[in-house]
mmCIF file of C-alpha atoms in Angstrom:
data_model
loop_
_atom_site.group_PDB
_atom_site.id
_atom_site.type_symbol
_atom_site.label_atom_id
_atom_site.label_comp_id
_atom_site.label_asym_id
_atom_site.label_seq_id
_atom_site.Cartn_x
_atom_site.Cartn_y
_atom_site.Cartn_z
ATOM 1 C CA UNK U 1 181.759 55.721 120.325
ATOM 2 C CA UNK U 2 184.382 58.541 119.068
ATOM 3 C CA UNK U 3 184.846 56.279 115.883
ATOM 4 C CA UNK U 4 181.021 56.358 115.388
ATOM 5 C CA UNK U 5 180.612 59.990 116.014
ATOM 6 C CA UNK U 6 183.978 60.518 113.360
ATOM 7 C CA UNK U 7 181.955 58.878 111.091
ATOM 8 C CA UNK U 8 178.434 60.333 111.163
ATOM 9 C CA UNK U 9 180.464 63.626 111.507
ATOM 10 C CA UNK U 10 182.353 62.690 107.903
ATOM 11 C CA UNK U 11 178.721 61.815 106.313
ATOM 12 C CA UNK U 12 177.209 64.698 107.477
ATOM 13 C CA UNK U 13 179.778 66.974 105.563
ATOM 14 C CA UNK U 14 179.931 64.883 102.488
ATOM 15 C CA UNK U 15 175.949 65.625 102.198
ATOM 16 C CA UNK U 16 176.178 68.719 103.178
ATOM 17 C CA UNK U 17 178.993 69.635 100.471
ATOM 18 C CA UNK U 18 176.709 67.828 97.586
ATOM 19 C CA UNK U 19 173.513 69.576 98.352
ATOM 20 C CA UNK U 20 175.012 72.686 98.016
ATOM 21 C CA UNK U 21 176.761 71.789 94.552
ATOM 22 C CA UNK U 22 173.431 71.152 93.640
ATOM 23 C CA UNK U 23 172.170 74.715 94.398
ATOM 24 C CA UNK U 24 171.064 76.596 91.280
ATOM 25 C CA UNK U 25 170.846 79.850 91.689
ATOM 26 C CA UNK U 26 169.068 81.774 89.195
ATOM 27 C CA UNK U 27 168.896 86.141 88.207
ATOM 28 C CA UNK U 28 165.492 87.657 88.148
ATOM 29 C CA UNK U 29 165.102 90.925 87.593
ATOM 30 C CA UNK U 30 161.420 92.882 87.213
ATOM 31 C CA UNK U 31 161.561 95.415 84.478
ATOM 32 C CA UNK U 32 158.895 97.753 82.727
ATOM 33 C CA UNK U 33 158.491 94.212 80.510
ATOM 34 C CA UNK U 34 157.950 91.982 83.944
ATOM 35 C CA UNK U 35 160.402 89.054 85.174
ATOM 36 C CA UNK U 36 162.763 89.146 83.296
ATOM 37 C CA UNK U 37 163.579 86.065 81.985
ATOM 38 C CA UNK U 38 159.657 85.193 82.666
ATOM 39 C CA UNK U 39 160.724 81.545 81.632
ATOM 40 C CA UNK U 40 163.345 79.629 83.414
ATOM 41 C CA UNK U 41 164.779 76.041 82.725
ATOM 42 C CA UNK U 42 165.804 73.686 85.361
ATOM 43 C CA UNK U 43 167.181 70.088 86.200
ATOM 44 C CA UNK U 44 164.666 67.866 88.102
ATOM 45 C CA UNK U 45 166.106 67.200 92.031
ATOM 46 C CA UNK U 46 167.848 70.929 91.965
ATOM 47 C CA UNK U 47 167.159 73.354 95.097
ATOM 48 C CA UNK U 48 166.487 76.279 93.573
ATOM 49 C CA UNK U 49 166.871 80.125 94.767
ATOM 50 C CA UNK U 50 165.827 83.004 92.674
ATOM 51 C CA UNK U 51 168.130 86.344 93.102
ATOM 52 C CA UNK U 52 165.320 88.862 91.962
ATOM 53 C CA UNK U 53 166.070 92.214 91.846
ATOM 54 C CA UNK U 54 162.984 94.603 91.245
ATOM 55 C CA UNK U 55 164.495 97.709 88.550
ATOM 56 C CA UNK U 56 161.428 99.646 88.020
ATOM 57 C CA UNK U 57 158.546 101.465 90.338
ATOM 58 C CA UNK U 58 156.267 101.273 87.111
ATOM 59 C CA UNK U 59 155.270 98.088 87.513
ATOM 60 C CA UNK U 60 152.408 96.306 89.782
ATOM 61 C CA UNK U 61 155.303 93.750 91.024
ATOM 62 C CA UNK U 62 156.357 94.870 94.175
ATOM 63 C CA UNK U 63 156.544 91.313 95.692
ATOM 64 C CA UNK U 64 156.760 87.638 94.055
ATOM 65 C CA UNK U 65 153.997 85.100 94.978
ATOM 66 C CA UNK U 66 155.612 81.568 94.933
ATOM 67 C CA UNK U 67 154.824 78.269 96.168
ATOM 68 C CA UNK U 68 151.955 79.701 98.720
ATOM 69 C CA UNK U 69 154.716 82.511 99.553
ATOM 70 C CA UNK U 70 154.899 86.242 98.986
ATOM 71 C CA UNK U 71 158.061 88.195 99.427
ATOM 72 C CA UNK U 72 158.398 91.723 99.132
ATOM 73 C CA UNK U 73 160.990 92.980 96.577
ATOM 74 C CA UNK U 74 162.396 96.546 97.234
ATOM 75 C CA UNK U 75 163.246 98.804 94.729
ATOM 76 C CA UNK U 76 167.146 98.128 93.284
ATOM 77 C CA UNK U 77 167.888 95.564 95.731
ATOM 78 C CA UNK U 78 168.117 91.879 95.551
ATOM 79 C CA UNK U 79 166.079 89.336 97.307
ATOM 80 C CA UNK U 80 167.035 85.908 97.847
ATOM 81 C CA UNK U 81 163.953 83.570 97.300
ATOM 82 C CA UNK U 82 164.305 79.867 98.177
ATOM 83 C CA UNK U 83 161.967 77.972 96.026
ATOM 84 C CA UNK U 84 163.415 74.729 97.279
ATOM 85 C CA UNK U 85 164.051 71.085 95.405
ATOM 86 C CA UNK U 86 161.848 70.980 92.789
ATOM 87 C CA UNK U 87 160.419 67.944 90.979
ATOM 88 C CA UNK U 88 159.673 67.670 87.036
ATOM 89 C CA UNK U 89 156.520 69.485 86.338
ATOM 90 C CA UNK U 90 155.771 73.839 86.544
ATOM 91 C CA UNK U 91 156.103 75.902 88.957
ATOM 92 C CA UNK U 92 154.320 79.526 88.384
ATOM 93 C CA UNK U 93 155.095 82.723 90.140
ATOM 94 C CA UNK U 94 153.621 85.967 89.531
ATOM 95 C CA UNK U 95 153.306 89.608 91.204
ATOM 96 C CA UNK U 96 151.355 89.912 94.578
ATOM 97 C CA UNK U 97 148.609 90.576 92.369
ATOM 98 C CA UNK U 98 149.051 87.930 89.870
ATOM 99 C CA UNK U 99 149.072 90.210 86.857
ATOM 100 C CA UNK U 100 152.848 89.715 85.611
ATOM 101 C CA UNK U 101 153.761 86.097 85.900
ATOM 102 C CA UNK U 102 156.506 83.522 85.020
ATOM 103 C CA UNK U 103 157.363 79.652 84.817
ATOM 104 C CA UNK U 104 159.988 77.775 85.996
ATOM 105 C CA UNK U 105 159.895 74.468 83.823
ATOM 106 C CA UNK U 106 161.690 71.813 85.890
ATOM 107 C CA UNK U 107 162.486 69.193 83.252
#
């Protein structure tokens, strides 16, 4: 049983330690020209978290709508947003009132 329990305890850490290797985690900042980058590249099978940090108050992006979420973003601080493990394809996000938007292409 203890050699078992060694073992699934030994798997459990070697997963552990390659899914977070295989977190990307990508800068967003929201400027007077949006999110900036508004475009972001990444690899298929990633788990993804955005670090946006919101630089202006003259802007209608106050939060970031994402994958049927909406976070608030305060003013000169960053937000960690967990987009998860995304598969090829688009994702979109876009201010709570989906005026200034973005892409993440997963390729």
């Amino acid at each position: 049983m203890k050699k078992i329990l060694t073992g699934l305890m030994i798997v459990l850490s070697v997963a552990t330690t390659f899914a977070a290797d295989d977190i990307q985690n990508i800068s967003l900042q929201v400027t007077e020209k949006g999110f900036v980058p508004n475009k972001i590249d990444v690899k298929a099978g990633s788990h993804i978290v955005l670090k946006v940090t919101r630089k202006t108050d003259d802007t209608c992006a106050t939060q970031i709508a994402i994958k049927d979420k909406k976070i608030k973003l305060p003013l000169n601080k960053e937000v960690s947003v967990d987009v998860g493990v995304l598969k090829k394809g688009e994702v979109r996000f876009a201010c709570g009132m989906d005026m200034i938007t973005g892409l993440i292409l997963v390729k």
